[in-house]
Structure formats: structure tokens, C-alpha cells
Amino acid sequence: MNSHNTLICVIGGAGYIGSHMVALLQANGYSVVVIDDLSTGFLTSIPKVLFEQGSILDKEFLADFFTRYNIGAVFHFASSIQVGESVSNPRKYYKNNLIGTISLLDQMVESKVSKLIFSSTAAIFGSPDYTPIDELHPRRPLSPYGRSKLFVEEILADYETAYNLRSVSLRYFNAAGASPCGQLGERHFPETHLIPLLLQCAANRSPSFSIFGNDYDTADGTCVRDYIHVEDLCRAHLLSLSYLDKDNPSAAFNLGTGVGHSVSEVVSAVEDVTRSKLNIQIKPRRPGDPASLVADGKKANLALGWMPTRVDLKEIIAHAWAWEQKHPWI
Ligand code: UFG
């Protein structure tokens, strides 16, 4: 069934990527209801939309929600996302990302909701054997965070076979940027991500920035990542919904631009965009950081017709910078 005629549920719609997704769904004529427990998301980030505060770990809340709303498809963004924290506190990751998601899947089966777009991650691959990383690359996550996402991907295959719950797992590489209109952007507490931390430094909200390791086996010794604009990521979700609407089987796609940038390159790009000279320090490597993660997006291009459109790193940073300057209180 065409999802335009149904209500779309966005779980984690108060978060960074989820809030951009809600805006894109609405701009494309979809009716949306957001679930968020507001543990890390912000009420002010949610565009004007139906909203229910609650947790996917709360089975009574979920049962009540799916009884009250006739949902056609679920976008599931809610999860704990810090790789380092997942190593020191794996319980939190298996509880929120694994048990929470199983609880959601079970309620979807119960309520006969059969389409899911799931937020997965490049962290399922661990240290790559080769780049760009395609979907055939072995999956050997290095952290409980990556494992929690990989386990869900595997569970989803079983749920399709047994219950006909079809899903698309989207493995984000490094989500970055903000909506060009400046209304939505990245906001984490505590912030651990490269670009927002650099921008906070450029805005004089922190005195210095630390590069975690300059002795990697990369061109300049710093880690290489594939920074993908948040709006390009969200378009891939929209196309994934159309893919499921056409009765296609479950699938998983790697989402990135196919081009890697080193941490030092990102620092220079931020200095250019913000016209500032940052106080940069070199610190030891951060545990669990692979040297290089770059996506091969061909499968998503072939199956979904997806192609990233905002691939210029400085444009991505400029959007994030506009958001940062508009929201100095964050
Ligand atoms: N970095 C620094 N200093 C900092 C912060 C980051 O040098 O203060 C470096 C990191 O070492 C890494 C790069 O900048 O090399 C990017 O780091 P981020 O923390 O911004 O992003 P990650 O690549 O660690 O993680 C992101 C998502 C995760 C996801 C992962 C998949 O945030 O949720 O990509 O690889 F699991």
C-alpha cells in the first residue's frame, strides 16, 4: 500500500537525524506522528507534528500507542550512539538498542505493521579490509554499539521470514550538516562529534580542539571518514519507504558519498568556512576508531535511485555553521 495514505511513525523524531526526517516527510505530503522519550532529543527540535512522549522499552506505552494510531510504516531512529561509551557501558547499548528494538518489532508484529526503516551504522563493519566498503564486506563490529546494530539487522531477517515484517537497514557513515534553511541541526549532549566540536571551538565556546591520533596509516596520519549530509541521508529513507511500498524484500544499504576526508582536512575546511584559526592539539588515538571508513553507495543507487547531492564538505560545514551561529545557547 502507498504510505501516503497512512500515518508514518518516526521514533526518535526529536533527535538530530529524526527531526530532519520529520520535516522531509511533511514536505513530501506524509502524515507523521513522533515518538520520543526525550532522553537525548529535544522537544524544540520536533517540527509541528503529532507527538507522544514514551520509550520503546515501555511495552504498555507501545501497545497503547499502536492501538490509538493506525500506523502504516515506522522509521526507527531512537538509539544510544556513542561508540566509546558502549565499550564502558555495554548494558545501556544492549538495553536501548537491542531490547528496545525487539520490543518495538514485537509490537509491530502484534499490530500488523509490516514496514520498518531502521537506522544502522558503518560501525557494523569494524576495521575494514578494503574501502570503499560495499554491502558484501565482512561485518565484524569492534564495539557493543556496532554489535547491537548488527544483531538487529540479523533479527530483522528472521522477522521477515517468520512474520513478513519487511525492513530497510540504512548504514550511515558520518552524518553531518544541517537543514539549509537553518531551522534544524545537530545537537547532542554531551557533544562528541568532530564537526560540531570544531564549530564550537570556532565560535569560542571551547578553547581548543583535540585530534585523536595523527599516526594512522592514512595520507596525513589522521582518521578518514565519509561525511554525508543529513538531508541526503533522509532522502534515502524516503526512497526506502517507496521501495517497501513496491513490495520489495528487505534490504540493507551503505550510505555515504564515496569520498573520505581526514580529520586534518575537516579542521582546515572548518577554518576556511568560519574564517578562524583554531587551537588544535594532538592527543592519543581514541579506542575503537578505525583508520578509514568510506562507503560504496552503488547498491543504494541501483535499488533506490539514491545519489547524494550535497557532497561538498565546505557546503556541509557551512550549513552546520549557520545552525551553530543561530543557536549560541546550545
Ligand atoms: N575526532 C577527533 N576529535 C574529537 C572528536 C572526533 O579527532 O574531539 C575524530 C575521531 O577520532 C574520528 C573522526 O573525528 O576519527 C570522526 O569522529 P566522530 O565522533 O564525529 O564520528 P565517528 O566516526 O566516531 O562515529 C560516527 C557516528 C557513530 C557511528 C560511526 C560509524 O557518530 O554513531 O560514525 O563509524 F557508529
XYZ file of N, CA and C and ligand atoms in Angstrom, residues 81 83 121-123 145 172-174 192-194 197 209-212 223 225 227 263 286 289 293, ligand 1:
108
model
N 24.231 6.210 20.818
C 25.087 6.255 19.620
C 26.575 6.456 19.868
N 30.130 5.298 20.456
C 30.913 4.068 20.371
C 31.720 3.841 21.660
N 24.456 1.374 10.995
C 25.684 2.175 11.088
C 26.862 1.505 10.390
N 27.815 2.325 9.972
C 29.076 1.810 9.421
C 29.855 1.037 10.484
N 29.522 1.270 11.760
C 30.248 0.602 12.843
C 30.031 -0.912 12.840
N 28.197 -1.021 20.614
C 27.290 -0.206 19.777
C 27.108 -0.859 18.401
N 24.496 4.303 8.142
C 25.034 5.644 7.970
C 26.539 5.603 8.149
N 27.234 6.338 7.317
C 28.635 6.611 7.607
C 28.616 7.855 8.516
N 29.257 8.969 8.223
C 29.231 10.046 9.220
C 28.213 11.129 8.854
N 30.150 14.825 21.083
C 31.396 14.065 20.897
C 31.819 14.073 19.433
N 30.979 14.621 18.536
C 31.237 14.506 17.096
C 32.164 15.607 16.589
N 32.927 15.227 15.579
C 34.003 16.076 15.063
C 33.539 17.474 14.638
N 32.049 19.843 17.339
C 33.084 20.255 18.313
C 34.003 21.314 17.705
N 40.681 22.284 20.360
C 40.128 21.049 19.826
C 41.241 20.003 19.783
N 40.899 18.773 20.166
C 41.903 17.705 20.187
C 41.695 16.734 19.045
N 42.743 16.527 18.254
C 42.720 15.477 17.220
C 43.149 14.175 17.891
N 42.293 13.163 17.760
C 42.601 11.880 18.401
C 43.479 11.026 17.490
N 42.471 10.127 10.989
C 41.423 9.201 10.512
C 40.637 9.787 9.356
N 37.051 9.752 7.238
C 35.620 9.404 7.331
C 34.875 9.954 6.124
N 31.721 11.913 5.168
C 30.710 12.800 5.771
C 29.552 12.984 4.802
N 40.652 13.897 9.318
C 40.325 14.849 10.384
C 41.045 16.181 10.119
N 41.709 7.571 19.911
C 40.510 7.209 20.678
C 40.262 5.725 20.456
N 38.544 3.535 17.114
C 38.438 4.294 15.865
C 39.175 3.575 14.728
N 36.960 4.926 7.020
C 35.628 4.381 6.727
C 35.016 5.198 5.599
N 37.625 13.120 16.371
C 38.716 13.809 16.883
N 38.488 14.626 17.959
C 37.270 14.771 18.537
C 36.164 14.059 18.002
C 36.396 13.234 16.921
O 39.827 13.706 16.396
O 37.146 15.524 19.515
C 37.849 12.238 15.224
C 37.546 10.790 15.571
O 38.675 10.185 16.143
C 37.176 10.224 14.208
C 36.545 11.421 13.469
O 36.958 12.575 14.195
O 38.305 9.838 13.529
C 35.046 11.369 13.444
O 34.584 11.179 14.774
P 33.051 11.319 15.197
O 32.995 11.097 16.675
O 32.494 12.585 14.662
O 32.352 10.146 14.412
P 32.677 8.581 14.439
O 33.301 8.272 13.112
O 33.418 8.140 15.616
O 31.234 7.989 14.640
C 30.208 8.128 13.721
C 28.859 8.097 14.440
C 28.678 6.790 15.141
C 28.865 5.687 14.165
C 30.178 5.802 13.455
C 30.292 4.770 12.391
O 28.801 9.131 15.362
O 27.388 6.748 15.687
O 30.291 7.074 12.828
O 31.610 4.620 12.088
F 28.848 4.494 14.775
